[in-house]
């Protein structure tokens, strides 16, 4: 509940609403590149004279490996011989466009279990069937609002789960996990305000210290914001339940938590009682820069799944890229599942479309500083751990004092050639 809110009955409108919520080179190109390298080497006799036989062999091996990788990516990955028959992924909420990379991988005519809230279908790499299945399980109400990490440790059938960096840090001592790819570059969590009432406010730190901030009770990011002097403890109002009625009733006098990919569009375009823009800042940009919805494995299962992850992670990267480029098919599946699951979560086509637009506008989906889509910025993770450990220690959470980025994330399986245009 700290990341998402349920859809609740809206007394003002009598409706439900949203809460806080490369193409790769061809074989011909690879061969051309190899030929060009060979011609250049032959043309430079001095360079050849200085190159040892071992160096030449290593260079040739690297070139062949690169060509093979490019060719495999162009053809679509096969996971049949290296992955489980079904890759099971546990999400943290109902189906939504923020999960688009996952639903992008679900092939035609999937099986939908409306009781257990999960969908299973061919796992696709673009238009290529990888030879295994993907099963996406709903979080939130479907798992009684239990954390994804706790659910993963209860059910060994789950291959990977959505584990945010802050959750990975706070649960590592008891339930260690390691994330292998990050479809989202930034956490969508925001604090929002009325820009008409507070025209000079451009960030959370600019908010007047005498106004309340409605949130879902205690959360580590709030403790961080207080400790950093960005807000005060007295500003935190933990009474927020997801409904916009309090915001409308006080005419935007207070600030409120939300999601950049949800509330700004909902409040301006859907909520008729408000019907105007909101100002906001990502909690990420205020300093709590955890990765959200990173795909993570139980640490004890990491080594035995390496061959699978080596083939699977680039598929996820391509799916994330393809989804934001052409989201209609995956969003259609998402909307169909929302209807079939019938958990009380209400999600419309306009909201799904707008979510993708905001994901790109606010760099929620974006290339990492290394230019790669889906990779972790290691310095960022190490920096986050240094900020987060004192917060959790102060809250009385058992943490691993010498925790490093190498414990909780890896770029070992990332394909650096996959990126947003």
Tab-separated table of C-alpha atoms in Angstrom:
chain	number	residue	atom	x	y	z
A	1	UNK	CA	0.000	0.000	0.000
A	2	UNK	CA	2.951	2.356	0.370
A	3	UNK	CA	3.461	2.488	-3.382
A	4	UNK	CA	-0.047	2.155	-4.725
A	5	UNK	CA	-3.526	2.931	-3.522
A	6	UNK	CA	-6.713	1.014	-4.174
A	7	UNK	CA	-9.594	2.364	-6.216
A	8	UNK	CA	-12.219	3.364	-3.719
A	9	UNK	CA	-15.766	4.648	-4.043
A	10	UNK	CA	-15.685	8.381	-4.788
A	11	UNK	CA	-18.540	10.128	-2.918
A	12	UNK	CA	-18.133	13.268	-5.015
A	13	UNK	CA	-18.638	11.561	-8.332
A	14	UNK	CA	-20.104	8.200	-7.433
A	15	UNK	CA	-17.283	6.576	-9.387
A	16	UNK	CA	-14.053	4.673	-8.856
A	17	UNK	CA	-10.705	6.318	-9.396
A	18	UNK	CA	-6.989	5.802	-9.559
A	19	UNK	CA	-5.032	6.002	-6.306
A	20	UNK	CA	-1.465	6.921	-5.520
A	21	UNK	CA	-1.262	5.510	-7.617
A	22	UNK	CA	17.858	-1.261	-32.640
A	23	UNK	CA	17.012	-2.914	-34.262
A	24	UNK	CA	20.000	-5.246	-33.943
A	25	UNK	CA	22.543	-5.616	-36.704
A	26	UNK	CA	21.836	-8.273	-39.321
A	27	UNK	CA	24.204	-11.087	-40.187
A	28	UNK	CA	25.204	-9.144	-43.305
A	29	UNK	CA	26.116	-6.045	-41.299
A	30	UNK	CA	28.117	-8.150	-38.827
A	31	UNK	CA	29.975	-9.832	-41.683
A	32	UNK	CA	30.634	-6.459	-43.348
A	33	UNK	CA	31.981	-5.074	-40.103
A	34	UNK	CA	34.269	-8.089	-39.686
A	35	UNK	CA	35.538	-7.683	-43.258
A	36	UNK	CA	36.182	-3.990	-42.697
A	37	UNK	CA	38.212	-4.748	-39.606
A	38	UNK	CA	40.231	-7.357	-41.499
A	39	UNK	CA	40.935	-4.935	-44.403
A	40	UNK	CA	42.013	-2.206	-42.037
A	41	UNK	CA	44.338	-4.632	-40.238
A	42	UNK	CA	45.857	-5.815	-43.506
A	43	UNK	CA	46.395	-2.218	-44.650
A	44	UNK	CA	48.366	-1.380	-41.548
A	45	UNK	CA	51.482	-3.554	-41.638
A	46	UNK	CA	53.027	-1.749	-38.712
A	47	UNK	CA	50.005	-2.514	-36.547
A	48	UNK	CA	50.065	-6.145	-37.603
A	49	UNK	CA	53.757	-6.373	-36.744
A	50	UNK	CA	53.076	-5.154	-33.218
A	51	UNK	CA	50.107	-7.451	-32.661
A	52	UNK	CA	50.882	-10.782	-31.085
A	53	UNK	CA	49.289	-13.998	-32.233
A	54	UNK	CA	47.402	-14.230	-28.954
A	55	UNK	CA	45.936	-10.740	-29.382
A	56	UNK	CA	44.867	-11.562	-32.914
A	57	UNK	CA	43.126	-14.740	-31.794
A	58	UNK	CA	41.373	-12.931	-28.942
A	59	UNK	CA	40.194	-10.164	-31.282
A	60	UNK	CA	38.851	-12.698	-33.760
A	61	UNK	CA	37.025	-14.560	-30.983
A	62	UNK	CA	35.463	-11.317	-29.734
A	63	UNK	CA	34.320	-10.367	-33.243
A	64	UNK	CA	32.728	-13.768	-33.839
A	65	UNK	CA	31.001	-13.670	-30.439
A	66	UNK	CA	29.628	-10.195	-31.148
A	67	UNK	CA	28.362	-11.285	-34.553
A	68	UNK	CA	26.706	-14.350	-33.014
A	69	UNK	CA	25.036	-12.204	-30.346
A	70	UNK	CA	23.727	-9.742	-32.918
A	71	UNK	CA	22.453	-12.521	-35.142
A	72	UNK	CA	20.676	-14.214	-32.225
A	73	UNK	CA	19.074	-10.951	-31.159
A	74	UNK	CA	17.897	-10.231	-34.689
A	75	UNK	CA	16.345	-13.684	-34.970
A	76	UNK	CA	14.671	-13.554	-31.547
A	77	UNK	CA	15.879	-15.353	-28.472
A	78	UNK	CA	15.194	-19.025	-27.773
A	79	UNK	CA	14.808	-19.775	-24.076
A	80	UNK	CA	13.623	-23.364	-24.374
A	81	UNK	CA	16.832	-25.140	-23.426
A	82	UNK	CA	17.974	-22.767	-20.668
A	83	UNK	CA	14.853	-21.519	-18.862
A	84	UNK	CA	12.027	-23.126	-16.913
A	85	UNK	CA	9.038	-24.234	-18.959
A	86	UNK	CA	7.193	-21.236	-17.501
A	87	UNK	CA	8.863	-18.066	-16.225
A	88	UNK	CA	6.651	-16.869	-13.371
A	89	UNK	CA	6.746	-13.176	-12.481
A	90	UNK	CA	5.089	-11.662	-9.412
A	91	UNK	CA	4.105	-7.996	-9.768
A	92	UNK	CA	3.319	-5.490	-7.034
A	93	UNK	CA	-0.085	-4.312	-8.253
A	94	UNK	CA	-3.003	-4.714	-10.621
A	95	UNK	CA	-2.295	-4.648	-14.365
A	96	UNK	CA	-1.280	-1.169	-15.516
A	97	UNK	CA	0.852	0.500	-18.170
A	98	UNK	CA	3.821	0.826	-15.785
A	99	UNK	CA	4.039	-2.971	-16.174
A	100	UNK	CA	3.941	-2.711	-19.953
A	101	UNK	CA	7.302	-4.415	-20.559
A	102	UNK	CA	5.952	-7.621	-19.000
A	103	UNK	CA	2.648	-7.680	-20.849
A	104	UNK	CA	4.485	-6.876	-24.080
A	105	UNK	CA	6.018	-10.364	-23.830
A	106	UNK	CA	2.688	-12.232	-23.576
A	107	UNK	CA	1.754	-13.959	-26.833
A	108	UNK	CA	-1.633	-14.463	-28.452
A	109	UNK	CA	-4.514	-16.339	-26.834
A	110	UNK	CA	-3.175	-16.432	-23.272
A	111	UNK	CA	-4.901	-18.321	-20.486
A	112	UNK	CA	-6.443	-16.104	-17.802
A	113	UNK	CA	-7.044	-17.396	-14.276
A	114	UNK	CA	-9.603	-14.980	-12.844
A	115	UNK	CA	-9.554	-16.639	-9.419
A	116	UNK	CA	-5.786	-16.504	-8.863
A	117	UNK	CA	-5.400	-13.279	-10.916
A	118	UNK	CA	-2.708	-14.445	-13.306
A	119	UNK	CA	-2.240	-14.683	-17.058
A	120	UNK	CA	-0.129	-17.304	-18.870
A	121	UNK	CA	0.874	-17.328	-22.518
A	122	UNK	CA	3.737	-17.862	-24.955
A	123	UNK	CA	6.738	-15.739	-24.019
A	124	UNK	CA	7.444	-13.628	-27.092
A	125	UNK	CA	10.592	-11.807	-28.159
A	126	UNK	CA	8.997	-9.407	-30.597
A	127	UNK	CA	7.214	-11.692	-33.065
A	128	UNK	CA	9.310	-14.747	-32.147
A	129	UNK	CA	8.051	-17.417	-29.763
A	130	UNK	CA	10.919	-18.119	-27.337
A	131	UNK	CA	9.733	-21.678	-26.707
A	132	UNK	CA	8.681	-21.137	-23.083
A	133	UNK	CA	5.721	-19.535	-21.365
A	134	UNK	CA	5.398	-16.434	-19.220
A	135	UNK	CA	3.037	-16.187	-16.265
A	136	UNK	CA	2.339	-12.745	-14.784
A	137	UNK	CA	0.763	-12.661	-11.348
A	138	UNK	CA	-1.078	-9.699	-9.869
A	139	UNK	CA	0.042	-8.112	-6.611
A	140	UNK	CA	-1.738	-5.760	-4.245
A	141	UNK	CA	-5.208	-7.098	-3.382
A	142	UNK	CA	-4.486	-10.453	-5.076
A	143	UNK	CA	-1.799	-11.225	-2.468
A	144	UNK	CA	-3.586	-9.496	0.411
A	145	UNK	CA	-1.231	-6.503	0.055
A	146	UNK	CA	1.715	-8.622	1.149
A	147	UNK	CA	5.113	-7.518	-0.124
A	148	UNK	CA	6.427	-9.121	-3.298
A	149	UNK	CA	9.568	-10.290	-1.490
A	150	UNK	CA	7.565	-12.104	1.185
A	151	UNK	CA	5.384	-13.704	-1.484
A	152	UNK	CA	8.452	-14.850	-3.447
A	153	UNK	CA	9.867	-16.570	-0.384
A	154	UNK	CA	6.579	-18.330	0.287
A	155	UNK	CA	6.203	-19.658	-3.242
A	156	UNK	CA	9.290	-21.197	-4.900
A	157	UNK	CA	7.384	-21.404	-8.202
A	158	UNK	CA	7.940	-17.660	-8.642
A	159	UNK	CA	10.979	-17.103	-10.844
A	160	UNK	CA	11.233	-13.326	-10.543
A	161	UNK	CA	9.407	-10.557	-8.737
A	162	UNK	CA	9.116	-6.786	-8.770
A	163	UNK	CA	11.533	-5.686	-6.032
A	164	UNK	CA	12.318	-1.995	-5.597
A	165	UNK	CA	15.804	-1.072	-4.415
A	166	UNK	CA	14.528	0.211	-1.073
A	167	UNK	CA	12.678	-3.056	-0.470
A	168	UNK	CA	15.789	-5.011	-1.435
A	169	UNK	CA	17.826	-3.068	1.136
A	170	UNK	CA	15.291	-3.311	3.947
A	171	UNK	CA	14.554	-7.042	3.499
A	172	UNK	CA	18.016	-8.339	2.570
A	173	UNK	CA	18.895	-9.660	6.033
A	174	UNK	CA	15.896	-12.004	6.054
A	175	UNK	CA	14.882	-12.339	2.407
A	176	UNK	CA	17.840	-11.544	0.125
A	177	UNK	CA	17.123	-10.824	-3.531
A	178	UNK	CA	19.169	-9.765	-6.537
A	179	UNK	CA	17.749	-7.664	-9.367
A	180	UNK	CA	18.786	-8.477	-12.935
A	181	UNK	CA	17.077	-5.772	-15.045
A	182	UNK	CA	15.269	-2.469	-14.435
A	183	UNK	CA	12.490	-1.714	-16.954
A	184	UNK	CA	11.786	1.547	-15.080
A	185	UNK	CA	14.625	4.030	-14.714
A	186	UNK	CA	12.833	6.129	-12.087
A	187	UNK	CA	10.213	5.431	-9.438
A	188	UNK	CA	6.913	7.133	-10.433
A	189	UNK	CA	6.211	8.147	-6.782
A	190	UNK	CA	5.503	11.883	-6.433
A	191	UNK	CA	4.362	14.555	-4.014
A	192	UNK	CA	1.894	16.860	-5.750
A	193	UNK	CA	0.395	20.291	-5.038
A	194	UNK	CA	-1.922	22.929	-6.500
A	195	UNK	CA	0.201	25.215	-8.715
A	196	UNK	CA	-2.448	27.941	-8.610
A	197	UNK	CA	-2.391	28.096	-4.831
A	198	UNK	CA	1.396	27.690	-4.647
A	199	UNK	CA	2.793	29.321	-7.829
A	200	UNK	CA	6.324	29.623	-6.435
A	201	UNK	CA	6.620	25.939	-5.500
A	202	UNK	CA	8.792	24.009	-7.950
A	203	UNK	CA	9.905	21.149	-5.704
A	204	UNK	CA	8.899	19.317	-2.539
A	205	UNK	CA	11.426	21.389	-0.585
A	206	UNK	CA	9.632	24.588	-1.701
A	207	UNK	CA	6.365	23.590	-0.057
A	208	UNK	CA	5.440	25.857	2.873
A	209	UNK	CA	6.339	24.097	6.112
A	210	UNK	CA	2.900	24.779	7.583
A	211	UNK	CA	0.933	22.700	5.070
A	212	UNK	CA	0.090	19.024	5.449
A	213	UNK	CA	1.162	16.285	3.040
A	214	UNK	CA	-1.400	13.470	2.826
A	215	UNK	CA	0.297	10.071	2.493
A	216	UNK	CA	-0.252	6.372	3.186
A	217	UNK	CA	1.151	6.396	6.694
A	218	UNK	CA	4.816	5.734	7.496
A	219	UNK	CA	7.258	5.069	4.652
A	220	UNK	CA	11.029	5.076	4.351
A	221	UNK	CA	11.054	7.790	1.701
A	222	UNK	CA	9.186	10.082	4.089
A	223	UNK	CA	11.733	9.402	6.812
A	224	UNK	CA	14.447	10.274	4.318
A	225	UNK	CA	12.724	13.531	3.317
A	226	UNK	CA	12.402	14.497	6.990
A	227	UNK	CA	16.009	13.575	7.776
A	228	UNK	CA	17.239	15.555	4.775
A	229	UNK	CA	15.313	18.637	5.944
A	230	UNK	CA	13.114	18.649	2.834
A	231	UNK	CA	9.904	18.333	4.880
A	232	UNK	CA	9.140	18.251	8.595
A	233	UNK	CA	7.641	15.436	10.607
A	234	UNK	CA	4.710	17.696	11.503
A	235	UNK	CA	3.762	17.996	7.830
A	236	UNK	CA	3.073	14.283	7.406
A	237	UNK	CA	-0.625	13.404	7.455
A	238	UNK	CA	-0.953	9.625	7.331
A	239	UNK	CA	-4.729	9.625	6.844
A	240	UNK	CA	-4.664	9.323	3.058
A	241	UNK	CA	-6.717	6.375	1.767
A	242	UNK	CA	-6.458	6.986	-1.961
A	243	UNK	CA	-9.591	9.070	-2.449
A	244	UNK	CA	-9.373	12.598	-3.923
A	245	UNK	CA	-12.259	13.924	-1.820
A	246	UNK	CA	-10.020	15.526	0.831
A	247	UNK	CA	-7.941	17.263	-1.861
A	248	UNK	CA	-11.064	18.645	-3.515
A	249	UNK	CA	-12.686	19.583	-0.204
A	250	UNK	CA	-9.780	21.779	0.929
A	251	UNK	CA	-9.317	23.133	-2.619
A	252	UNK	CA	-5.741	21.877	-2.896
A	253	UNK	CA	-4.569	23.514	0.322
A	254	UNK	CA	-2.611	20.368	1.277
A	255	UNK	CA	-0.079	18.398	-0.721
A	256	UNK	CA	-0.540	14.706	-1.478
A	257	UNK	CA	1.314	11.617	-2.629
A	258	UNK	CA	0.676	10.081	-6.039
A	259	UNK	CA	2.204	8.561	-9.157
A	260	UNK	CA	3.587	10.712	-11.988
A	261	UNK	CA	2.176	8.238	-14.488
A	262	UNK	CA	-1.324	8.379	-12.983
A	263	UNK	CA	-2.520	11.299	-10.824
A	264	UNK	CA	-1.518	14.287	-13.000
A	265	UNK	CA	-3.627	12.981	-15.891
A	266	UNK	CA	-6.441	11.729	-13.665
A	267	UNK	CA	-6.848	14.951	-11.706
A	268	UNK	CA	-6.737	17.180	-14.779
A	269	UNK	CA	-8.645	15.097	-17.325
A	270	UNK	CA	-10.841	12.648	-15.405
A	271	UNK	CA	-11.723	14.143	-12.014
A	272	UNK	CA	-14.387	16.674	-12.981
A	273	UNK	CA	-14.487	18.149	-9.466
A	274	UNK	CA	-10.887	19.303	-9.995
A	275	UNK	CA	-10.305	19.468	-13.725
A	276	UNK	CA	-7.016	21.379	-13.801
A	277	UNK	CA	-3.275	20.632	-13.684
A	278	UNK	CA	-1.364	19.694	-10.554
A	279	UNK	CA	2.269	20.469	-9.796
A	280	UNK	CA	4.537	17.676	-8.626
A	281	UNK	CA	8.062	16.427	-8.090
A	282	UNK	CA	9.300	12.870	-8.273
A	283	UNK	CA	10.534	11.552	-4.939
A	284	UNK	CA	13.448	10.258	-7.031
A	285	UNK	CA	14.432	13.812	-7.926
A	286	UNK	CA	14.217	14.799	-4.271
A	287	UNK	CA	16.955	12.270	-3.495
A	288	UNK	CA	15.238	8.948	-2.724
A	289	UNK	CA	16.395	7.436	-6.022
A	290	UNK	CA	15.503	3.767	-5.611
A	291	UNK	CA	14.721	1.712	-8.703
A	292	UNK	CA	11.089	0.641	-8.795
A	293	UNK	CA	9.754	-2.602	-10.266
A	294	UNK	CA	13.182	-4.118	-10.919
A	295	UNK	CA	12.986	-7.819	-11.742
A	296	UNK	CA	14.717	-9.732	-8.961
A	297	UNK	CA	15.406	-13.357	-8.056
A	298	UNK	CA	15.843	-14.956	-4.644
A	299	UNK	CA	19.597	-14.739	-4.059
A	300	UNK	CA	19.934	-18.488	-3.467
A	301	UNK	CA	18.448	-19.149	-6.922
A	302	UNK	CA	20.652	-16.682	-8.785
A	303	UNK	CA	23.509	-18.965	-9.854
A	304	UNK	CA	21.353	-21.849	-11.037
A	305	UNK	CA	19.353	-19.522	-13.317
A	306	UNK	CA	22.283	-17.685	-14.908
A	307	UNK	CA	21.975	-19.367	-18.304
A	308	UNK	CA	18.292	-18.476	-18.401
A	309	UNK	CA	18.848	-14.880	-17.340
A	310	UNK	CA	21.559	-14.414	-19.973
A	311	UNK	CA	18.983	-15.160	-22.661
A	312	UNK	CA	15.938	-13.668	-20.938
A	313	UNK	CA	17.160	-10.231	-19.830
A	314	UNK	CA	17.710	-8.923	-23.394
A	315	UNK	CA	14.165	-10.054	-24.190
A	316	UNK	CA	12.909	-7.893	-21.317
A	317	UNK	CA	15.021	-4.977	-22.526
A	318	UNK	CA	13.581	-5.225	-26.034
A	319	UNK	CA	10.060	-5.559	-24.643
A	320	UNK	CA	10.504	-2.367	-22.585
A	321	UNK	CA	11.764	-0.546	-25.665
A	322	UNK	CA	9.024	-1.895	-27.920
A	323	UNK	CA	6.234	-1.187	-25.443
A	324	UNK	CA	6.823	2.547	-25.117
A	325	UNK	CA	7.297	2.737	-28.884
A	326	UNK	CA	4.038	0.954	-29.665
A	327	UNK	CA	1.984	0.257	-26.538
A	328	UNK	CA	-1.476	-0.433	-27.985
A	329	UNK	CA	-1.385	-4.246	-28.040
A	330	UNK	CA	-0.030	-4.636	-24.504
A	331	UNK	CA	-2.370	-1.944	-23.174
A	332	UNK	CA	-5.316	-3.786	-24.757
A	333	UNK	CA	-4.300	-6.922	-22.857
A	334	UNK	CA	-3.836	-4.921	-19.640
A	335	UNK	CA	-7.321	-3.408	-19.928
A	336	UNK	CA	-8.874	-6.793	-20.694
A	337	UNK	CA	-7.230	-8.300	-17.617
A	338	UNK	CA	-8.398	-5.438	-15.407
A	339	UNK	CA	-11.971	-6.208	-16.471
A	340	UNK	CA	-11.630	-9.962	-16.034
A	341	UNK	CA	-9.859	-9.818	-12.674
A	342	UNK	CA	-12.514	-7.440	-11.287
A	343	UNK	CA	-10.581	-6.517	-8.134
A	344	UNK	CA	-12.145	-3.062	-7.852
A	345	UNK	CA	-9.256	-1.504	-9.779
A	346	UNK	CA	-10.589	0.794	-12.488
A	347	UNK	CA	-8.358	1.609	-15.434
A	348	UNK	CA	-9.312	3.155	-18.757
A	349	UNK	CA	-7.735	3.245	-22.205
A	350	UNK	CA	-7.117	6.975	-21.851
A	351	UNK	CA	-5.296	6.449	-18.559
A	352	UNK	CA	-3.134	3.675	-20.014
A	353	UNK	CA	-2.236	5.823	-23.017
A	354	UNK	CA	-1.446	8.849	-20.857
A	355	UNK	CA	0.674	6.709	-18.534
A	356	UNK	CA	3.038	5.847	-21.382
A	357	UNK	CA	3.293	9.502	-22.348
A	358	UNK	CA	4.193	10.495	-18.791
A	359	UNK	CA	6.635	7.575	-18.485
A	360	UNK	CA	8.609	9.045	-21.366
A	361	UNK	CA	8.139	12.702	-20.425
A	362	UNK	CA	9.393	12.202	-16.867
A	363	UNK	CA	12.103	9.676	-17.841
A	364	UNK	CA	10.444	6.931	-15.837
A	365	UNK	CA	11.479	4.795	-18.788
A	366	UNK	CA	14.826	6.019	-20.099
A	367	UNK	CA	18.330	4.923	-20.985
A	368	UNK	CA	20.763	4.691	-18.089
A	369	UNK	CA	23.780	7.041	-18.042
A	370	UNK	CA	25.691	4.288	-19.872
A	371	UNK	CA	23.231	4.631	-22.755
A	372	UNK	CA	21.554	1.266	-22.116
A	373	UNK	CA	17.892	0.576	-21.471
A	374	UNK	CA	17.319	-1.554	-18.375
A	375	UNK	CA	20.762	-1.403	-16.780
A	376	UNK	CA	21.493	-0.313	-13.223
A	377	UNK	CA	23.675	2.700	-12.511
A	378	UNK	CA	25.948	1.083	-9.936
A	379	UNK	CA	27.144	4.362	-8.395
A	380	UNK	CA	23.499	5.348	-7.920
A	381	UNK	CA	22.697	2.074	-6.148
A	382	UNK	CA	25.718	2.336	-3.850
A	383	UNK	CA	24.819	5.953	-3.097
A	384	UNK	CA	21.238	4.963	-2.347
A	385	UNK	CA	22.365	2.235	0.060
A	386	UNK	CA	24.424	4.786	1.992
A	387	UNK	CA	21.342	6.999	2.316
A	388	UNK	CA	18.919	4.201	3.077
A	389	UNK	CA	20.783	2.204	5.735
A	390	UNK	CA	20.671	4.968	8.379
A	391	UNK	CA	16.953	5.476	7.674
A	392	UNK	CA	16.154	1.809	8.220
A	393	UNK	CA	18.435	1.510	11.222
A	394	UNK	CA	16.674	4.455	12.847
A	395	UNK	CA	13.327	2.789	12.161
A	396	UNK	CA	14.549	-0.394	13.859
A	397	UNK	CA	14.725	-2.481	10.683
A	398	UNK	CA	17.351	-5.223	10.696
A	399	UNK	CA	19.751	-4.430	7.863
A	400	UNK	CA	23.049	-5.791	6.514
A	401	UNK	CA	25.543	-3.137	7.594
A	402	UNK	CA	28.097	-3.889	4.857
A	403	UNK	CA	25.520	-4.192	2.071
A	404	UNK	CA	26.744	-3.123	-1.382
A	405	UNK	CA	25.239	-2.826	-4.837
A	406	UNK	CA	26.835	-6.161	-5.784
A	407	UNK	CA	24.570	-7.855	-3.233
A	408	UNK	CA	21.282	-6.608	-4.673
A	409	UNK	CA	21.736	-5.763	-8.378
A	410	UNK	CA	23.743	-6.910	-11.389
A	411	UNK	CA	24.282	-5.834	-15.000
A	412	UNK	CA	25.799	-9.213	-15.847
A	413	UNK	CA	23.042	-10.144	-18.290
A	414	UNK	CA	22.328	-6.727	-19.802
A	415	UNK	CA	22.751	-6.301	-23.568
A	416	UNK	CA	24.385	-2.841	-23.940
A	417	UNK	CA	23.232	-2.531	-27.547
A	418	UNK	CA	19.569	-2.251	-26.550
A	419	UNK	CA	18.448	1.319	-25.928
A	420	UNK	CA	15.711	3.809	-26.588
A	421	UNK	CA	16.169	5.738	-29.839
